[in-house]
Structure formats: structure tokens, C-alpha cells
């Protein structure tokens, strides 16, 4: 474990255990057990005779599935934020049943392409586009600032067919040129309100 991470862990354990475990005791417990992927430290409980078990992970551990779940949760929240209070109630169910699973699949497939070190640097943009903007959210590399995926929704108005919301995404593989279709949701014959309204 790196020295700064070890020091941070010592402070964290000391604070969480109200000083019952000192850094020296923690270091002795870790060294006595030898290197392991997951170390367990037993701490006497101040309220009862039972023992509390605190687990901590090595810095190198990274849960790819947990990362993908967090990205999907953020994607869902960004989408609902974009829809706003006027559009969300009308399309929410169909979006959840038809479009969201395809967004989840696209995120999972993209995450599988990246090595762990690069995957740690991916993040979802913080704000969807308002008004008539197509942007729902982008997934970008925090270090380079470059987009990896761009998830958009476009308003389509085919002749005499009413308004549709076309969900699609673009990838950096083709410099965001191709539309990868996620599906369309019918709105109405009337013009939809602006996003986030």
C-alpha cells in the first residue's frame, strides 16, 4: 500500500474507532497477517462484548461492475433531469422499458473495452442540454477532457406523423459521425415543450 494511502487509512480507522485502535496496532495487525487482497481488522466494541469487523480494500482493487452500475444510475438521473416535469410523466415508462436497457448495454459494452486504469478516469457530464439541445449526457475522460460516448435525443417531426423523440448515441471510434439508434418514443401531434421545463 502506498504511504499516503496508508497514512490516510490510519487516520480514517482512528476516527472511525474513536481512538480504540492506534495506527501502531493497525500496522502490527496488517504486518502479522501478511499481504492479502482484503485485510480484516477486529476492533473491540465499546457498547458490548461483541467484536466489530472493519474491512478495507487495497488501493488496486477496482470493481468494474460497481462502476458500470454507478454510471447507469447517473445516466438515468441525467435523463430524467433533461425531460423536466412536463415531458417526464408522458414518456417515463416507455423510456424506462425500451430506451434505458439499451443505454445500459451501450455503457457496459464500452466499459468492457477499456482497461481498468483508463476506466477509472471516465465520468458522466454534470448537466444535460436544455431548450432544444440534443445532449442528454456525455461520458468523457476526466484527464484528457475528451468525450468517449455522447447520448442524445432529437425531436423528429415526420410529415403527418406527429412528434417523436429519437434517442441515439455517438462514439469516439468514428469521431461521433454515425448515429447508433436506441429507439424512438412518440410524443403527440402538438409541439413538445423545451427540455428541462
PDB file of C-alpha atoms in Angstrom:
ATOM      1  CA  UNK A   1       0.000   0.000   0.000  1.00  0.00           C
ATOM      2  CA  UNK A   2       1.366   3.453  -0.849  1.00  0.00           C
ATOM      3  CA  UNK A   3       2.488   5.590   2.057  1.00  0.00           C
ATOM      4  CA  UNK A   4      -0.106   8.346   1.541  1.00  0.00           C
ATOM      5  CA  UNK A   5      -2.900   5.795   1.324  1.00  0.00           C
ATOM      6  CA  UNK A   6      -1.619   4.031   4.434  1.00  0.00           C
ATOM      7  CA  UNK A   7      -1.485   7.295   6.377  1.00  0.00           C
ATOM      8  CA  UNK A   8      -4.999   8.197   5.232  1.00  0.00           C
ATOM      9  CA  UNK A   9      -6.230   4.758   6.251  1.00  0.00           C
ATOM     10  CA  UNK A  10      -4.643   5.124   9.690  1.00  0.00           C
ATOM     11  CA  UNK A  11      -6.385   8.438  10.244  1.00  0.00           C
ATOM     12  CA  UNK A  12      -9.699   7.059   8.982  1.00  0.00           C
ATOM     13  CA  UNK A  13      -9.526   3.961  11.224  1.00  0.00           C
ATOM     14  CA  UNK A  14      -8.570   6.088  14.223  1.00  0.00           C
ATOM     15  CA  UNK A  15     -11.502   8.425  13.653  1.00  0.00           C
ATOM     16  CA  UNK A  16     -13.998   5.616  12.980  1.00  0.00           C
ATOM     17  CA  UNK A  17     -12.969   3.651  16.062  1.00  0.00           C
ATOM     18  CA  UNK A  18     -12.814   6.729  18.330  1.00  0.00           C
ATOM     19  CA  UNK A  19      -9.153   6.073  19.033  1.00  0.00           C
ATOM     20  CA  UNK A  20      -9.629   2.488  20.251  1.00  0.00           C
ATOM     21  CA  UNK A  21      -7.219   1.321  17.578  1.00  0.00           C
ATOM     22  CA  UNK A  22      -3.973   3.197  17.167  1.00  0.00           C
ATOM     23  CA  UNK A  23      -2.009   3.267  13.924  1.00  0.00           C
ATOM     24  CA  UNK A  24       0.666   1.103  15.541  1.00  0.00           C
ATOM     25  CA  UNK A  25      -1.883  -1.597  16.389  1.00  0.00           C
ATOM     26  CA  UNK A  26      -3.247  -1.433  12.867  1.00  0.00           C
ATOM     27  CA  UNK A  27       0.215  -1.715  11.332  1.00  0.00           C
ATOM     28  CA  UNK A  28       1.077  -4.666  13.564  1.00  0.00           C
ATOM     29  CA  UNK A  29      -2.186  -6.411  12.652  1.00  0.00           C
ATOM     30  CA  UNK A  30      -1.624  -5.902   8.935  1.00  0.00           C
ATOM     31  CA  UNK A  31       2.022  -6.996   9.056  1.00  0.00           C
ATOM     32  CA  UNK A  32       1.202 -10.056  11.152  1.00  0.00           C
ATOM     33  CA  UNK A  33      -1.315 -11.308   8.615  1.00  0.00           C
ATOM     34  CA  UNK A  34       0.940 -10.673   5.641  1.00  0.00           C
ATOM     35  CA  UNK A  35      -0.154  -9.328   2.288  1.00  0.00           C
ATOM     36  CA  UNK A  36      -3.693 -10.153   1.310  1.00  0.00           C
ATOM     37  CA  UNK A  37      -6.176  -8.780  -1.132  1.00  0.00           C
ATOM     38  CA  UNK A  38      -8.556  -7.952   1.681  1.00  0.00           C
ATOM     39  CA  UNK A  39      -7.415  -7.408   5.259  1.00  0.00           C
ATOM     40  CA  UNK A  40      -9.796  -7.655   8.197  1.00  0.00           C
ATOM     41  CA  UNK A  41      -9.210  -5.852  11.476  1.00  0.00           C
ATOM     42  CA  UNK A  42     -11.093  -6.793  14.630  1.00  0.00           C
ATOM     43  CA  UNK A  43     -11.896  -3.919  16.936  1.00  0.00           C
ATOM     44  CA  UNK A  44     -13.333  -4.275  20.446  1.00  0.00           C
ATOM     45  CA  UNK A  45     -16.782  -2.757  20.697  1.00  0.00           C
ATOM     46  CA  UNK A  46     -17.290  -0.078  23.335  1.00  0.00           C
ATOM     47  CA  UNK A  47     -21.002  -0.908  23.761  1.00  0.00           C
ATOM     48  CA  UNK A  48     -20.985  -4.690  24.039  1.00  0.00           C
ATOM     49  CA  UNK A  49     -18.721  -7.683  24.278  1.00  0.00           C
ATOM     50  CA  UNK A  50     -19.117  -8.419  20.575  1.00  0.00           C
ATOM     51  CA  UNK A  51     -16.448  -7.700  18.049  1.00  0.00           C
ATOM     52  CA  UNK A  52     -16.927  -5.331  15.141  1.00  0.00           C
ATOM     53  CA  UNK A  53     -15.215  -6.212  11.915  1.00  0.00           C
ATOM     54  CA  UNK A  54     -13.949  -3.411   9.682  1.00  0.00           C
ATOM     55  CA  UNK A  55     -12.841  -4.268   6.173  1.00  0.00           C
ATOM     56  CA  UNK A  56     -10.714  -2.170   3.906  1.00  0.00           C
ATOM     57  CA  UNK A  57      -9.546  -2.827   0.397  1.00  0.00           C
ATOM     58  CA  UNK A  58      -6.197  -2.472  -1.211  1.00  0.00           C
ATOM     59  CA  UNK A  59      -5.939   0.597  -3.404  1.00  0.00           C
ATOM     60  CA  UNK A  60      -5.532  -1.525  -6.521  1.00  0.00           C
ATOM     61  CA  UNK A  61      -8.959  -3.166  -6.179  1.00  0.00           C
ATOM     62  CA  UNK A  62     -11.497  -1.832  -8.654  1.00  0.00           C
ATOM     63  CA  UNK A  63     -14.979  -3.206  -9.071  1.00  0.00           C
ATOM     64  CA  UNK A  64     -15.833  -2.884 -12.768  1.00  0.00           C
ATOM     65  CA  UNK A  65     -19.457  -3.976 -12.233  1.00  0.00           C
ATOM     66  CA  UNK A  66     -19.975  -1.413  -9.467  1.00  0.00           C
ATOM     67  CA  UNK A  67     -18.504   1.274 -11.725  1.00  0.00           C
ATOM     68  CA  UNK A  68     -20.940   0.365 -14.520  1.00  0.00           C
ATOM     69  CA  UNK A  69     -23.894   0.388 -12.069  1.00  0.00           C
ATOM     70  CA  UNK A  70     -22.914   3.875 -10.877  1.00  0.00           C
ATOM     71  CA  UNK A  71     -22.627   5.124 -14.460  1.00  0.00           C
ATOM     72  CA  UNK A  72     -26.072   3.707 -15.287  1.00  0.00           C
ATOM     73  CA  UNK A  73     -27.615   5.342 -12.212  1.00  0.00           C
ATOM     74  CA  UNK A  74     -26.094   8.690 -13.198  1.00  0.00           C
ATOM     75  CA  UNK A  75     -27.280   8.230 -16.791  1.00  0.00           C
ATOM     76  CA  UNK A  76     -30.845   7.608 -15.601  1.00  0.00           C
ATOM     77  CA  UNK A  77     -30.807  10.671 -13.336  1.00  0.00           C
ATOM     78  CA  UNK A  78     -29.414  12.894 -16.108  1.00  0.00           C
ATOM     79  CA  UNK A  79     -32.098  11.647 -18.496  1.00  0.00           C
ATOM     80  CA  UNK A  80     -34.936  12.399 -16.095  1.00  0.00           C
ATOM     81  CA  UNK A  81     -33.425  15.802 -15.342  1.00  0.00           C
ATOM     82  CA  UNK A  82     -33.384  16.569 -19.083  1.00  0.00           C
ATOM     83  CA  UNK A  83     -37.012  15.529 -19.547  1.00  0.00           C
ATOM     84  CA  UNK A  84     -38.178  18.000 -16.906  1.00  0.00           C
ATOM     85  CA  UNK A  85     -41.557  17.988 -15.215  1.00  0.00           C
ATOM     86  CA  UNK A  86     -43.575  18.376 -18.438  1.00  0.00           C
ATOM     87  CA  UNK A  87     -42.083  15.634 -20.619  1.00  0.00           C
ATOM     88  CA  UNK A  88     -41.049  13.065 -17.988  1.00  0.00           C
ATOM     89  CA  UNK A  89     -44.557  11.947 -16.896  1.00  0.00           C
ATOM     90  CA  UNK A  90     -45.550  11.304 -20.513  1.00  0.00           C
ATOM     91  CA  UNK A  91     -42.531   9.274 -21.670  1.00  0.00           C
ATOM     92  CA  UNK A  92     -41.024   7.931 -18.427  1.00  0.00           C
ATOM     93  CA  UNK A  93     -42.468   4.394 -18.589  1.00  0.00           C
ATOM     94  CA  UNK A  94     -41.580   3.797 -22.222  1.00  0.00           C
ATOM     95  CA  UNK A  95     -38.126   5.306 -21.687  1.00  0.00           C
ATOM     96  CA  UNK A  96     -37.508   3.009 -18.706  1.00  0.00           C
ATOM     97  CA  UNK A  97     -38.754  -0.102 -20.533  1.00  0.00           C
ATOM     98  CA  UNK A  98     -37.370   0.442 -24.044  1.00  0.00           C
ATOM     99  CA  UNK A  99     -34.557   3.028 -24.135  1.00  0.00           C
ATOM    100  CA  UNK A 100     -32.829   2.698 -20.751  1.00  0.00           C
ATOM    101  CA  UNK A 101     -31.883  -1.003 -21.187  1.00  0.00           C
ATOM    102  CA  UNK A 102     -30.184  -0.084 -24.478  1.00  0.00           C
ATOM    103  CA  UNK A 103     -28.318   2.777 -22.786  1.00  0.00           C
ATOM    104  CA  UNK A 104     -27.209   0.322 -20.093  1.00  0.00           C
ATOM    105  CA  UNK A 105     -25.981  -2.099 -22.747  1.00  0.00           C
ATOM    106  CA  UNK A 106     -24.036   0.621 -24.581  1.00  0.00           C
ATOM    107  CA  UNK A 107     -22.351   1.740 -21.345  1.00  0.00           C
ATOM    108  CA  UNK A 108     -21.490  -1.845 -20.330  1.00  0.00           C
ATOM    109  CA  UNK A 109     -20.098  -2.671 -23.787  1.00  0.00           C
ATOM    110  CA  UNK A 110     -17.967   0.471 -23.792  1.00  0.00           C
ATOM    111  CA  UNK A 111     -16.699  -0.189 -20.254  1.00  0.00           C
ATOM    112  CA  UNK A 112     -15.632  -3.683 -21.329  1.00  0.00           C
ATOM    113  CA  UNK A 113     -13.353  -2.146 -23.984  1.00  0.00           C
ATOM    114  CA  UNK A 114     -11.321  -0.085 -21.516  1.00  0.00           C
ATOM    115  CA  UNK A 115      -8.552  -1.355 -19.244  1.00  0.00           C
ATOM    116  CA  UNK A 116      -9.136  -0.778 -15.544  1.00  0.00           C
ATOM    117  CA  UNK A 117      -6.742   2.183 -15.267  1.00  0.00           C
ATOM    118  CA  UNK A 118      -8.495   4.057 -18.083  1.00  0.00           C
ATOM    119  CA  UNK A 119     -11.969   3.122 -16.871  1.00  0.00           C
ATOM    120  CA  UNK A 120     -11.328   4.827 -13.524  1.00  0.00           C
ATOM    121  CA  UNK A 121     -10.977   8.145 -15.360  1.00  0.00           C
ATOM    122  CA  UNK A 122     -14.350   8.034 -17.131  1.00  0.00           C
ATOM    123  CA  UNK A 123     -17.143  10.284 -15.880  1.00  0.00           C
ATOM    124  CA  UNK A 124     -20.596  11.453 -16.930  1.00  0.00           C
ATOM    125  CA  UNK A 125     -21.040  15.148 -17.670  1.00  0.00           C
ATOM    126  CA  UNK A 126     -22.911  17.010 -14.968  1.00  0.00           C
ATOM    127  CA  UNK A 127     -25.669  18.826 -16.858  1.00  0.00           C
ATOM    128  CA  UNK A 128     -27.931  17.822 -19.749  1.00  0.00           C
ATOM    129  CA  UNK A 129     -28.693  20.304 -22.517  1.00  0.00           C
ATOM    130  CA  UNK A 130     -31.800  22.457 -22.004  1.00  0.00           C
ATOM    131  CA  UNK A 131     -34.130  24.102 -24.508  1.00  0.00           C
ATOM    132  CA  UNK A 132     -33.942  22.264 -27.833  1.00  0.00           C
ATOM    133  CA  UNK A 133     -30.415  20.870 -27.324  1.00  0.00           C
ATOM    134  CA  UNK A 134     -29.983  17.169 -28.135  1.00  0.00           C
ATOM    135  CA  UNK A 135     -27.491  16.433 -25.344  1.00  0.00           C
ATOM    136  CA  UNK A 136     -28.660  14.115 -22.576  1.00  0.00           C
ATOM    137  CA  UNK A 137     -25.204  13.303 -21.202  1.00  0.00           C
ATOM    138  CA  UNK A 138     -21.695  12.551 -22.407  1.00  0.00           C
ATOM    139  CA  UNK A 139     -19.191  10.101 -20.992  1.00  0.00           C
ATOM    140  CA  UNK A 140     -15.743  11.640 -21.043  1.00  0.00           C
ATOM    141  CA  UNK A 141     -12.208  11.020 -19.896  1.00  0.00           C
ATOM    142  CA  UNK A 142     -11.582  13.324 -16.916  1.00  0.00           C
ATOM    143  CA  UNK A 143      -7.848  13.525 -17.595  1.00  0.00           C
ATOM    144  CA  UNK A 144      -7.998  14.443 -21.279  1.00  0.00           C
ATOM    145  CA  UNK A 145     -11.422  16.105 -21.270  1.00  0.00           C
ATOM    146  CA  UNK A 146     -12.297  14.189 -24.454  1.00  0.00           C
ATOM    147  CA  UNK A 147     -15.706  12.592 -24.955  1.00  0.00           C
ATOM    148  CA  UNK A 148     -15.992   8.817 -25.313  1.00  0.00           C
ATOM    149  CA  UNK A 149     -19.765   8.497 -25.815  1.00  0.00           C
ATOM    150  CA  UNK A 150     -22.425  11.114 -26.470  1.00  0.00           C
ATOM    151  CA  UNK A 151     -26.036  10.232 -25.675  1.00  0.00           C
ATOM    152  CA  UNK A 152     -28.555  12.474 -27.427  1.00  0.00           C
ATOM    153  CA  UNK A 153     -32.277  12.797 -28.051  1.00  0.00           C
ATOM    154  CA  UNK A 154     -33.522  14.505 -31.209  1.00  0.00           C
ATOM    155  CA  UNK A 155     -37.027  15.795 -31.943  1.00  0.00           C
ATOM    156  CA  UNK A 156     -38.328  14.331 -35.181  1.00  0.00           C
ATOM    157  CA  UNK A 157     -41.445  15.547 -36.974  1.00  0.00           C
ATOM    158  CA  UNK A 158     -42.087  13.316 -39.994  1.00  0.00           C
ATOM    159  CA  UNK A 159     -44.882  14.606 -42.271  1.00  0.00           C
ATOM    160  CA  UNK A 160     -48.309  13.939 -40.741  1.00  0.00           C
ATOM    161  CA  UNK A 161     -46.815  11.619 -38.099  1.00  0.00           C
ATOM    162  CA  UNK A 162     -46.613  13.929 -35.092  1.00  0.00           C
ATOM    163  CA  UNK A 163     -43.533  14.498 -32.930  1.00  0.00           C
ATOM    164  CA  UNK A 164     -41.146  11.741 -31.915  1.00  0.00           C
ATOM    165  CA  UNK A 165     -38.152  11.700 -29.590  1.00  0.00           C
ATOM    166  CA  UNK A 166     -35.305   9.813 -31.272  1.00  0.00           C
ATOM    167  CA  UNK A 167     -32.745   8.512 -28.768  1.00  0.00           C
ATOM    168  CA  UNK A 168     -29.299   7.709 -30.115  1.00  0.00           C
ATOM    169  CA  UNK A 169     -25.619   7.881 -29.237  1.00  0.00           C
ATOM    170  CA  UNK A 170     -22.316   8.642 -30.935  1.00  0.00           C
ATOM    171  CA  UNK A 171     -18.884   7.165 -30.205  1.00  0.00           C
ATOM    172  CA  UNK A 172     -15.331   8.403 -30.484  1.00  0.00           C
ATOM    173  CA  UNK A 173     -14.483   5.389 -32.698  1.00  0.00           C
ATOM    174  CA  UNK A 174     -15.864   7.173 -35.784  1.00  0.00           C
ATOM    175  CA  UNK A 175     -15.355  10.716 -34.473  1.00  0.00           C
ATOM    176  CA  UNK A 176     -19.042  10.932 -33.465  1.00  0.00           C
ATOM    177  CA  UNK A 177     -20.302  10.766 -37.056  1.00  0.00           C
ATOM    178  CA  UNK A 178     -22.613   7.710 -37.001  1.00  0.00           C
ATOM    179  CA  UNK A 179     -25.932   7.583 -35.149  1.00  0.00           C
ATOM    180  CA  UNK A 180     -26.326   4.430 -33.051  1.00  0.00           C
ATOM    181  CA  UNK A 181     -30.084   4.182 -32.656  1.00  0.00           C
ATOM    182  CA  UNK A 182     -31.592   3.423 -29.243  1.00  0.00           C
ATOM    183  CA  UNK A 183     -35.221   3.853 -30.251  1.00  0.00           C
ATOM    184  CA  UNK A 184     -37.955   6.463 -30.613  1.00  0.00           C
ATOM    185  CA  UNK A 185     -40.838   7.486 -28.375  1.00  0.00           C
ATOM    186  CA  UNK A 186     -43.974   9.157 -29.730  1.00  0.00           C
ATOM    187  CA  UNK A 187     -44.908  12.491 -28.159  1.00  0.00           C
ATOM    188  CA  UNK A 188     -48.022  13.975 -29.759  1.00  0.00           C
ATOM    189  CA  UNK A 189     -49.138  15.959 -32.801  1.00  0.00           C
ATOM    190  CA  UNK A 190     -48.510  19.157 -30.831  1.00  0.00           C
ATOM    191  CA  UNK A 191     -45.017  20.620 -30.458  1.00  0.00           C
ATOM    192  CA  UNK A 192     -43.306  19.288 -27.310  1.00  0.00           C
ATOM    193  CA  UNK A 193     -42.157  21.747 -24.632  1.00  0.00           C
ATOM    194  CA  UNK A 194     -38.482  22.614 -24.248  1.00  0.00           C
ATOM    195  CA  UNK A 195     -36.252  20.217 -22.370  1.00  0.00           C
ATOM    196  CA  UNK A 196     -35.894  20.760 -18.620  1.00  0.00           C
ATOM    197  CA  UNK A 197     -39.104  22.812 -18.495  1.00  0.00           C
TER     198      UNK A 197
END
